[in-house]
XYZ file of C-alpha atoms in Angstrom:
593
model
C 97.539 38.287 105.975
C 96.921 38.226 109.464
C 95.541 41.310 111.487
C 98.883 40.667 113.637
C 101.098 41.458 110.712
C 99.001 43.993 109.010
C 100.159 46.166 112.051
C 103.215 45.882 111.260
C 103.053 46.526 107.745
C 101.022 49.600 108.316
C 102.360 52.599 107.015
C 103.167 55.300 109.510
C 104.203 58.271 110.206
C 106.100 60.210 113.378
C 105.229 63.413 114.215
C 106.571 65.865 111.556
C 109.439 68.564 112.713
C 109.205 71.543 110.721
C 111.843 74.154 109.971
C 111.752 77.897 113.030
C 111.986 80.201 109.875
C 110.177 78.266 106.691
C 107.517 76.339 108.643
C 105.848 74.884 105.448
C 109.279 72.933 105.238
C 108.405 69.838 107.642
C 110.560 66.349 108.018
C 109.064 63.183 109.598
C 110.161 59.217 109.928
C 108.018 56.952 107.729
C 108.154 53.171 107.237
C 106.329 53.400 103.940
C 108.836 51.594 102.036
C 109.255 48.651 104.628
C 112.030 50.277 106.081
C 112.079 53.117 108.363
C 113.628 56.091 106.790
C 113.318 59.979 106.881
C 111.130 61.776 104.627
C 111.027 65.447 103.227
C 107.345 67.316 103.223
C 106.366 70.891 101.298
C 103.359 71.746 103.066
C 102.861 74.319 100.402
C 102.912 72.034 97.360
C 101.963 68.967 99.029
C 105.370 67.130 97.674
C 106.587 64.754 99.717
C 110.111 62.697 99.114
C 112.334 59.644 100.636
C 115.542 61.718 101.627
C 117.307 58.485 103.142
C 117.485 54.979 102.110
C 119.462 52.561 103.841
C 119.523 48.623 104.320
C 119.010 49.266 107.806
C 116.717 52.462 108.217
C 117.446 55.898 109.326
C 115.392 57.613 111.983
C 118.096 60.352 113.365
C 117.426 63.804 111.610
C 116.647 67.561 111.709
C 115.836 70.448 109.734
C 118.357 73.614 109.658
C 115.980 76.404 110.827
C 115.956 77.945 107.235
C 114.414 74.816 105.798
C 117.380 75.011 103.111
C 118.949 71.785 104.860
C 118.206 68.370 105.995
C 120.547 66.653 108.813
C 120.717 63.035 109.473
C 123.133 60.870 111.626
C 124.974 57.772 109.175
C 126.033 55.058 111.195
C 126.693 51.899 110.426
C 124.191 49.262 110.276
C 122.616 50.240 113.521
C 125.316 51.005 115.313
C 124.911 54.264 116.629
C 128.905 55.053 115.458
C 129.107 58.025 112.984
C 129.212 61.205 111.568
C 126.451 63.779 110.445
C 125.795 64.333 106.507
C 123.219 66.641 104.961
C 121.129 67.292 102.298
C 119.245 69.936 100.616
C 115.772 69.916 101.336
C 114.709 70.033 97.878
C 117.418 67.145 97.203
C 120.519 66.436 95.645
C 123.436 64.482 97.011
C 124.956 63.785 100.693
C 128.050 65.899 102.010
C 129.541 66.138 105.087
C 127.883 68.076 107.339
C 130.690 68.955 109.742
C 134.161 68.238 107.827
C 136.605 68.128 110.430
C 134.812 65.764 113.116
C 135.636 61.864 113.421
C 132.613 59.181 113.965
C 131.586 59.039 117.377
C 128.208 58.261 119.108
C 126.063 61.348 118.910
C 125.038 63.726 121.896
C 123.259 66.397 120.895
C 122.654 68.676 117.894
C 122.113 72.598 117.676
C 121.635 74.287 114.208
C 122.320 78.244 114.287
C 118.748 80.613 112.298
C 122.480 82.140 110.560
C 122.785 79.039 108.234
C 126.412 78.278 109.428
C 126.727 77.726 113.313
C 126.459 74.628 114.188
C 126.980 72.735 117.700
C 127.612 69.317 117.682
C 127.835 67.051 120.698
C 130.263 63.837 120.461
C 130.746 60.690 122.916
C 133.530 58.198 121.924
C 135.243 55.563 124.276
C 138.691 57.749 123.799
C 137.458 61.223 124.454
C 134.346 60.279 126.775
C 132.320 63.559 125.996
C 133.506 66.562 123.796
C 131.167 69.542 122.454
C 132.525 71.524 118.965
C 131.130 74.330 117.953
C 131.420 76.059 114.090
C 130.736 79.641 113.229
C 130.608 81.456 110.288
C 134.382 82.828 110.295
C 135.539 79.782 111.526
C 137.575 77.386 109.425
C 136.273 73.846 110.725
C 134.779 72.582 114.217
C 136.533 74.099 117.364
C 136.615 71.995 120.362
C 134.640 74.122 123.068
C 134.614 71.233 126.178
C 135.298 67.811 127.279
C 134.934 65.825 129.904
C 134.669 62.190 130.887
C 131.574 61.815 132.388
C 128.730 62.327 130.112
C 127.278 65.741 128.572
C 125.690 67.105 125.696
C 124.050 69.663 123.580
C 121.111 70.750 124.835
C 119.928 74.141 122.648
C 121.195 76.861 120.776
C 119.792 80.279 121.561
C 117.716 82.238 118.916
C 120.336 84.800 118.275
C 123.397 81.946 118.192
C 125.001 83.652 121.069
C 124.226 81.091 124.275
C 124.741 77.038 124.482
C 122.927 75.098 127.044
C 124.190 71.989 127.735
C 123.683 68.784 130.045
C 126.761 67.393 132.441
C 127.163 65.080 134.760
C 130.542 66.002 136.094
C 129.368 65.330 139.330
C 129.337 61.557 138.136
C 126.018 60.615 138.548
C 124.216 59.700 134.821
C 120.836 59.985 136.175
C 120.443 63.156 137.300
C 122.240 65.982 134.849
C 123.556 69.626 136.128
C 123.033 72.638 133.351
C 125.572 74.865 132.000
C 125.514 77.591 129.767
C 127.965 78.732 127.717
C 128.926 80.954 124.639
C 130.266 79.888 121.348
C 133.812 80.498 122.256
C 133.427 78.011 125.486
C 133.530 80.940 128.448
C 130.830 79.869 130.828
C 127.645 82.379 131.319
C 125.859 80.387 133.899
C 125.397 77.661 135.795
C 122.336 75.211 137.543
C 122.851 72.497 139.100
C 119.901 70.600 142.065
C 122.858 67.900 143.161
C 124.672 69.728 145.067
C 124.499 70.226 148.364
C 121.984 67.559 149.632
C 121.915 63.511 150.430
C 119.198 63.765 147.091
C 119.783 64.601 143.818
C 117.651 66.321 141.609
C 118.056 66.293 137.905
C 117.352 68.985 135.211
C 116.879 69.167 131.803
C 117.373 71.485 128.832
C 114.049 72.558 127.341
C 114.406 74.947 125.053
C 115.495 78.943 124.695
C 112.678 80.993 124.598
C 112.361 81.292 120.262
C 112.874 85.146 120.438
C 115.005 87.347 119.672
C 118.068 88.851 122.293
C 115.571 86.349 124.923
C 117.941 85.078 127.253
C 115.203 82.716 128.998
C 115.316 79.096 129.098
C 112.947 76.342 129.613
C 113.946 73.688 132.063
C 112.844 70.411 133.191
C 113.427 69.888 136.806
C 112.691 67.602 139.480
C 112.365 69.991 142.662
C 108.945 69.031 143.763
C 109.462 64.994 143.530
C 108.285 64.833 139.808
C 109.423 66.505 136.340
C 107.859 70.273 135.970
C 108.982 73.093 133.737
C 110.460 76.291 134.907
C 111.753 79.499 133.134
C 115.593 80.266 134.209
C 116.946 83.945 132.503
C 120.220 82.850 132.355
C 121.139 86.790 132.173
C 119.843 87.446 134.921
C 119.811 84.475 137.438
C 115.764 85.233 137.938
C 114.033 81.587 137.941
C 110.119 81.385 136.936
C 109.020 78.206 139.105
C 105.175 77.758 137.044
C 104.154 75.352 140.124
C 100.844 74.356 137.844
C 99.985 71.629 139.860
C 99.562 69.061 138.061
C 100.024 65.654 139.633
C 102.149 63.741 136.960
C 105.324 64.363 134.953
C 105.519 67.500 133.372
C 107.018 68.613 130.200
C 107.417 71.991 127.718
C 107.874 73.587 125.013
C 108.023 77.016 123.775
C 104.472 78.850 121.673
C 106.437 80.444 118.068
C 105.569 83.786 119.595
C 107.291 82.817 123.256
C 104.459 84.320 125.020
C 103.039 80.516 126.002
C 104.229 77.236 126.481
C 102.896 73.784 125.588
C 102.554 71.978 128.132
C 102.519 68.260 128.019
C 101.048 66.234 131.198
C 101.793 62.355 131.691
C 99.978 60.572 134.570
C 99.198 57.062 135.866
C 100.414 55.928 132.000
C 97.692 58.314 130.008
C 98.851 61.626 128.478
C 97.436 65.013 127.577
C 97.943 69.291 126.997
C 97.639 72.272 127.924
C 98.329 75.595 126.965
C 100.008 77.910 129.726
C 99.592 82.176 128.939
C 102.357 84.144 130.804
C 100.852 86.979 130.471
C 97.640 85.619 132.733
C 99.209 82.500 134.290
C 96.670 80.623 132.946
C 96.357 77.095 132.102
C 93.992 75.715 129.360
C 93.372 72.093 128.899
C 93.982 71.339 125.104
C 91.353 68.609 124.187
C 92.324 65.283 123.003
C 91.251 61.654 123.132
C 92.058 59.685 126.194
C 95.375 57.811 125.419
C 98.970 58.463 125.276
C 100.015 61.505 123.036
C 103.332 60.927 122.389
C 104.689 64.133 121.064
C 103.253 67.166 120.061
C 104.409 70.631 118.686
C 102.926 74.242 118.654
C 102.708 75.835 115.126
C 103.221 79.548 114.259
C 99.472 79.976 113.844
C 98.916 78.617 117.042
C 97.572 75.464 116.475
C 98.818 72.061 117.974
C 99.835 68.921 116.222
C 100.332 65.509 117.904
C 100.828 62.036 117.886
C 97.994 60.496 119.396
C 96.754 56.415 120.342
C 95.554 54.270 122.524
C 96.206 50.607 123.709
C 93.077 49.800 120.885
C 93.320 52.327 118.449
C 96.305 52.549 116.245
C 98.603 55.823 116.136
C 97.212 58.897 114.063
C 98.646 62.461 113.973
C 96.018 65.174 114.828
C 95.964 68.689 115.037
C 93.333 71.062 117.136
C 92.356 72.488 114.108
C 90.664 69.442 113.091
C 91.817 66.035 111.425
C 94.666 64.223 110.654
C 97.880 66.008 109.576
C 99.419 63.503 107.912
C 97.147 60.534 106.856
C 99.659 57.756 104.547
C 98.197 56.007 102.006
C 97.629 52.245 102.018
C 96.398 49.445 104.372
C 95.263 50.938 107.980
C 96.179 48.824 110.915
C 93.308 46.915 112.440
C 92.426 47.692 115.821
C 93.506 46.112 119.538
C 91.737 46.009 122.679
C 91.932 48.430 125.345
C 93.866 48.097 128.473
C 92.987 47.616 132.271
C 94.500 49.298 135.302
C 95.592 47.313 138.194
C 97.243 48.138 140.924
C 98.873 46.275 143.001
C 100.385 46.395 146.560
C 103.842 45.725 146.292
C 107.300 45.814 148.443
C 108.119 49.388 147.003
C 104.432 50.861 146.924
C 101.189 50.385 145.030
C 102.438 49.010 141.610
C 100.713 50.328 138.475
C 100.199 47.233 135.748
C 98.023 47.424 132.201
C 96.432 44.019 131.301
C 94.910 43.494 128.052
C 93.116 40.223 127.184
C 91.410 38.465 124.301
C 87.882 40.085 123.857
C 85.372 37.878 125.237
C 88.000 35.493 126.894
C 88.059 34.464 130.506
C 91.006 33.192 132.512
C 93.235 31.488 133.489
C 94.759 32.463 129.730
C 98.081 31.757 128.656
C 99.897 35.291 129.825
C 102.779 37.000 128.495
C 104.493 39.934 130.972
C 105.433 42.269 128.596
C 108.456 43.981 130.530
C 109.274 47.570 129.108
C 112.952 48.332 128.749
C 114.743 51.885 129.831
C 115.039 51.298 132.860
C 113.790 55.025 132.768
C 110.754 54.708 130.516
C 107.236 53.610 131.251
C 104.698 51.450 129.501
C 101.433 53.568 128.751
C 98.099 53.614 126.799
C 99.246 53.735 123.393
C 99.022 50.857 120.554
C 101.673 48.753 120.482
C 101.923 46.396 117.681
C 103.924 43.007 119.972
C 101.422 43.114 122.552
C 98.233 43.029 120.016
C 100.102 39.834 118.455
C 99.977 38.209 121.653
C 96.051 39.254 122.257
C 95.474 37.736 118.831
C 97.178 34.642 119.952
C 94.927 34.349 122.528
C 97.458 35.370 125.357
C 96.544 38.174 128.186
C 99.457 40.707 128.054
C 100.223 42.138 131.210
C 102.763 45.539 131.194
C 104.504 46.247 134.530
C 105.008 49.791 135.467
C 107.699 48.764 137.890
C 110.276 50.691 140.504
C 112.402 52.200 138.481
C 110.279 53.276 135.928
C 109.250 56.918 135.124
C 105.879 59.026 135.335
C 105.447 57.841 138.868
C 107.806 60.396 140.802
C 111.043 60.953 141.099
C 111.781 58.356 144.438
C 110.184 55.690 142.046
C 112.436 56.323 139.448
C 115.411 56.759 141.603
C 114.822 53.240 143.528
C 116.432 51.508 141.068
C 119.692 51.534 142.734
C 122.328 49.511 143.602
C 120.058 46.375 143.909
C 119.688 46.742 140.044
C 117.576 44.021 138.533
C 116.124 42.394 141.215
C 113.984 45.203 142.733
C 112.226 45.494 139.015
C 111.269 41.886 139.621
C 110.141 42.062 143.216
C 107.558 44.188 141.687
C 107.003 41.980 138.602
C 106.232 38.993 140.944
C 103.973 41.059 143.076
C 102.251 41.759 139.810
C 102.453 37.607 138.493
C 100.793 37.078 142.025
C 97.645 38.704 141.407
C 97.637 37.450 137.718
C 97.494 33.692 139.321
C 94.578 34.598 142.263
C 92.733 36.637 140.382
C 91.953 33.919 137.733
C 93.817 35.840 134.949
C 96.866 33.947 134.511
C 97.504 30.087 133.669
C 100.529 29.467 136.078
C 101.707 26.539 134.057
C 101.629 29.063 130.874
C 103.450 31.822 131.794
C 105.981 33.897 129.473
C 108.655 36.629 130.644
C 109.305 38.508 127.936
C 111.454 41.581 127.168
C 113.425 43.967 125.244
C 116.832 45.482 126.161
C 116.317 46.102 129.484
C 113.249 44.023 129.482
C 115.031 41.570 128.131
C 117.659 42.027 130.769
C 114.940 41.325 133.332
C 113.705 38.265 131.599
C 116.935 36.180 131.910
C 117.528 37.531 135.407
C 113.790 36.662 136.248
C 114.414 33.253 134.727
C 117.545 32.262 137.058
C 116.266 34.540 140.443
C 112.422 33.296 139.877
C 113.024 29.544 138.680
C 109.704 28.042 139.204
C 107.689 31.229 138.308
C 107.726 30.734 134.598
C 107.295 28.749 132.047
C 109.189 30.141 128.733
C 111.969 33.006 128.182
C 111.742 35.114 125.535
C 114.625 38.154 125.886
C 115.359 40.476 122.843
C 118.666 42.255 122.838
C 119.499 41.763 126.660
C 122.305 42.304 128.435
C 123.154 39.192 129.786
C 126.944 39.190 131.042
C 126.859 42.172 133.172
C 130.582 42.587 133.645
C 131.257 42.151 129.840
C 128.076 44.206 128.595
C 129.632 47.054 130.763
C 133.690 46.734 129.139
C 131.884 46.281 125.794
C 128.802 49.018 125.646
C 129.361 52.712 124.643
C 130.578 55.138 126.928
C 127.296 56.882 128.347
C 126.085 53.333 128.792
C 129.348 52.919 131.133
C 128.597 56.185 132.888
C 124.753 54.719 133.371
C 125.945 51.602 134.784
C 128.184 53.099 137.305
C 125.380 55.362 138.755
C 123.153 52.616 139.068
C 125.416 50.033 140.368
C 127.833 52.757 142.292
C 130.918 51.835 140.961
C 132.559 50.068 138.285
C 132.792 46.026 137.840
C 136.412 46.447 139.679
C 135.119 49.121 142.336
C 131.487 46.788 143.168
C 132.216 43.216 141.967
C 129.720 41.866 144.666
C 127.154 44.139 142.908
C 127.526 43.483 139.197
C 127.228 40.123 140.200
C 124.237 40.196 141.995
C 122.380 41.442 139.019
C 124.066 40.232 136.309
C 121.588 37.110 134.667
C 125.017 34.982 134.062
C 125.208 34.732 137.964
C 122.387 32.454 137.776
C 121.909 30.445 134.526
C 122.573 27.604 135.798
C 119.530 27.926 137.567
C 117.100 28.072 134.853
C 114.338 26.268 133.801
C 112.298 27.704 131.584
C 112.920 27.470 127.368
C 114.948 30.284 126.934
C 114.728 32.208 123.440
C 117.196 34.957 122.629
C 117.310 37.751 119.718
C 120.489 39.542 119.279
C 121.322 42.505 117.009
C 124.916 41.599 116.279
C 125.997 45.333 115.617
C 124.415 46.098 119.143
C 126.650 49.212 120.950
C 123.643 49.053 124.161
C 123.939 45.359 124.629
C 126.247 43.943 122.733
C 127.201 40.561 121.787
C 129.666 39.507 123.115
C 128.055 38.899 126.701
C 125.194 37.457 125.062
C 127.434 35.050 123.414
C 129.177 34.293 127.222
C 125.315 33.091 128.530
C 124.466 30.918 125.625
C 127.586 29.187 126.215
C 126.952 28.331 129.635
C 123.077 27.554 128.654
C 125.116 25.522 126.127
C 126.888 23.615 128.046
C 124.779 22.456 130.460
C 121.989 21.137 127.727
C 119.332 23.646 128.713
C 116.758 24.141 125.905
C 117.435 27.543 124.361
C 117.104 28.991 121.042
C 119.222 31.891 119.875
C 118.841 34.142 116.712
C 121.163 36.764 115.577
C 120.330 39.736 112.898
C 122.567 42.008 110.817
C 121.652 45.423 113.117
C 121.868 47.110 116.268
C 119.794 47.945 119.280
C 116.610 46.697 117.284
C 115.742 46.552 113.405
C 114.217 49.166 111.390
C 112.937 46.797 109.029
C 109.361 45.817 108.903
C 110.276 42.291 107.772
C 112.839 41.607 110.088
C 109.945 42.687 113.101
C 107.617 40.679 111.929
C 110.585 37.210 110.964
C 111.157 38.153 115.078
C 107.752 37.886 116.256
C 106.410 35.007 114.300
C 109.922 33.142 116.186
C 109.013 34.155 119.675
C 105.401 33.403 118.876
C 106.131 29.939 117.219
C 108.528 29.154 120.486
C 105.964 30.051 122.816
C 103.313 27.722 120.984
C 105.946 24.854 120.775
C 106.837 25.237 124.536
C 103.595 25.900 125.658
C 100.922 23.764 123.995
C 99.122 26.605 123.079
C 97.728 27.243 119.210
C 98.274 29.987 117.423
């Protein structure tokens, strides 16, 4: 087997949760069993079971904060649409977990320390979004808001008595106003950083403070240019601003105790902690490799587990006490090679890009531009198992941090606007530019590759930028713009019209601008397409509308469709999809494998 798939096949683990009141009671996502599915551990005993096992994998779940009860989300092969069952941790069968509720797309889940209140955040095409809410002496769900635009369940308070939630009333999908409110819907407080300004500022529901009566609330906010924590006593009004001045994105989470908050601190694509005292103000780096650490969590003995990698070394959860928390059994995944920084001067700014390349190997290399999806996410130094396939290949991989993507400010983020689509690539071909001079890149052997929204960018970057490439590979794109927005679920809707400021009826001019079936006629590269055919994000429909018109015009193009959604959760069906975009690549390229 090669080292390629052995990455893949891997077993691993995510981050465990772990139950507020019974914290031996953990639950964490494993692909053990070729699948992805959710797992039960007893820290005491050791014992650890498969709670869910589906054809298509299950990764959506929580633990009730009594441990008693395990939560998961069943859809239908991937496609986001359902309700919530549950399960008792020690096993036994599925129920209902809220009787009364119809399937909808999920948005947001709180579980009440009482056992029985429970508030449950619902998006469906009909209702756009509705919160519910059940209590102890209530009889079923009660319906506690709704609106259109999209919202959702941010946290429950420790005493069950206050509801923080996200909306975007105000109509813009990127940048959320807060709301809190009590079980029976009255409203206690408000925050909101949109109004009142030409900019808009989002925030972001953190947490309650995991005490007692403790009326305080973490928030994410975006005041300063870049995502930092505050502390807002909803009671009260009074707002903490921590101003730790740190230079990246900044995010929290509550110490057990609430005297101290984890803080997490992503910058130029490399992650790490810190611990932050209230009681002195001070903040303590928390040592860890240098990487990406990709979640982490603060245990009632004070101690700190995380998920840690780098672009080399494969994903491992640690904890400061020493070690690895969880450690599966079986093959380990071989190692990568580490990333490069460049930057690069582009229209926008200096443009952030990580390069790896074949150890040993000098240029010009067949390159692959590995372009991340989101829009709002960011590519980092973590292991990635498609991008080590491509090193093995004997392909450079180059990862464009683009406008539009996060961890680089909030103006960064927000200039993806309007011009949707084509200002990602005016920073991609800033970035294929210095590949070519610099003696990295092969121009004749170039790839644009992508997922979702990468993928989205591939087929636009193969009809706007013609002559720049050489193959197309685009996983689950949207490729009809107009369609993908009539056909996608409704927060995707509410996305697109913040992005492209209107509706397809409302900005026709603009939806056609970046939509990739504006220009397929123009393209020239091989074009190969993978399609979950249960997709709600991109669905198929509109991908079905661009391989027509590829179709009919005789362009080379190669399209394969798989029984899932927004991706596959099976380690087979990743691999079956790799080994095709590899083997196209070869075939179009002259290049061996």
């Amino acid at each position: 087997m090669p080292d390629w798939e052995k990455r893949f096949r891997a077993p691993r683990v995510s981050l465990p949760d772990w139950a507020e009141d019974a914290p031996e009671r953990s639950l964490f996502v494993s692909n053990a069993t070729g699948t992805y599915e959710l797992y039960a551990w007893d820290r005491t005993t050791g014992t650890q079971r498969q709670v869910t096992d589906r054809p298509n994998g299950t990764t959506d779940g929580a633990l009730s904060p009594d441990g008693e009860w395990i939560w998961w989300f069943d859809d239908k092969d991937g496609d986001e649409f359902g309700v919530w069952l549950r399960q008792p941790f020690g096993g036994g069968a599925d129920e209902p977990a809220v009787p009364g509720l119809d399937a909808s797309y999920p948005a947001g889940l709180a579980l009440g320390r009482d056992g029985a209140t429970v508030v449950v955040g619902r998006s469906t095409d009909e209702d756009g979004s509705t919160i519910h809410v059940v209590r102890p002496e209530s009889t079923g769900p009660v319906e506690v808001y709704r609106h259109r635009e999209s919202a959702g369940v941010g946290d429950l308070s420790y005493d069950g008595t206050l509801i923080a939630m996200e909306h975007t009333e105000h109509g813009d999908a990127m940048h959320s106003a807060l709301r809190v409110i009590r079980p029976d819907g009255s409203t206690v407080a408000e925050l909101d950083d949109t109004e009142g300004g030409t900019v808009e500022l989002g925030l972001e529901v953190l947490g309650f403070a995991p005490v007692d009566g403790d009326t305080r609330l973490l928030v994410g906010h975006q005041r300063r240019g870049r995502w930092e924590p505050m502390v807002w006593d909803v009671a009260s009004g009074e707002e903490n601003d921590l101003a730790l001045g740190l230079p990246g994105d900044v995010s929290a989470e509550w110490y057990p105790d609430g005297s101290a908050l984890l803080i997490s601190h992503d910058f130029e694509a490399r992650g790490e902690l810190f611990r932050y005292d209230f009681a002195s103000g001070g903040l303590v780096r928390i040592e860890t490799p240098a990487g990406s650490v990709s979640g982490a969590t603060a245990r009632p003995d004070g101690s700190v587990e995380y998920m840690w990698s780098s672009a080399a070394q494969p994903p491992v959860v640690r904890s400061t006490t020493g070690g690895v928390v969880l450690d599966p059994p079986g093959m380990k995944a071989p190692k990568s090679v580490p990333v490069e920084d460049v930057w690069v001067d582009g229209p926008g700014g200096r443009i952030h890009a990580l390069v790896q390349r074949p150890e040993g190997a000098s240029g010009p290399l067949p390159t692959i531009f590995e372009v991340h999806g989101g829009p709002t996410w960011h590519d980092s130094d973590s292991f990635a198992a498609g991008p080590a396939a491509w090193v093995d290949h004997g392909y450079a991989v180059v990862r464009v941090n683009y406008r539009g993507s996060t961890g680089y400010g909030r103006e960064w983020t927000d200039a993806l606007k309007h011009r949707v689509g084509l200002i990602e690539l005016e920073d991609i071909a800033a970035v294929r530019e210095w590949a070519v001079t610099s003696g990295l890149a092969d121009p004749a052997r170039l790839v644009l590759s992508g997922g979702s929204w990468g993928g989205y960018l591939t087929l636009l970057g193969l009809g706007t930028q013609p002559d720049s490439w050489a193959v197309g590979l685009a996983a689950v794109p949207v490729a009809d713009y107009v369609t993908a927005y009539h056909d996608e679920m409704e927060a995707l809707k509410a996305m697109d019209r913040t992005l492209l400021g209107g509706t397809p009826e409302e900005v026709p001019e603009r939806f056609a601008a970046s939509s990739p079936l504006t220009y397929v006629d123009d393209v020239k590269a091989p074009v190969y397409i993978s399609a979950g055919v249960n997709d709600p994000r991109c669905p198929i429909r509109q991908i079905d509308n661009y391989v027509d018109r590829l179709a009919a015009r005789g362009a080379t193009h190669e399209v394969y469709r798989y029984d899932a959604g927004h991706g596959s959760l099976v380690v087979d069906e990743r691999i079956k999809q790799v080994a095709l975009e590899l083997e196209f690549a070869e075939r179009h390229l002259g290049t061996e494998g």
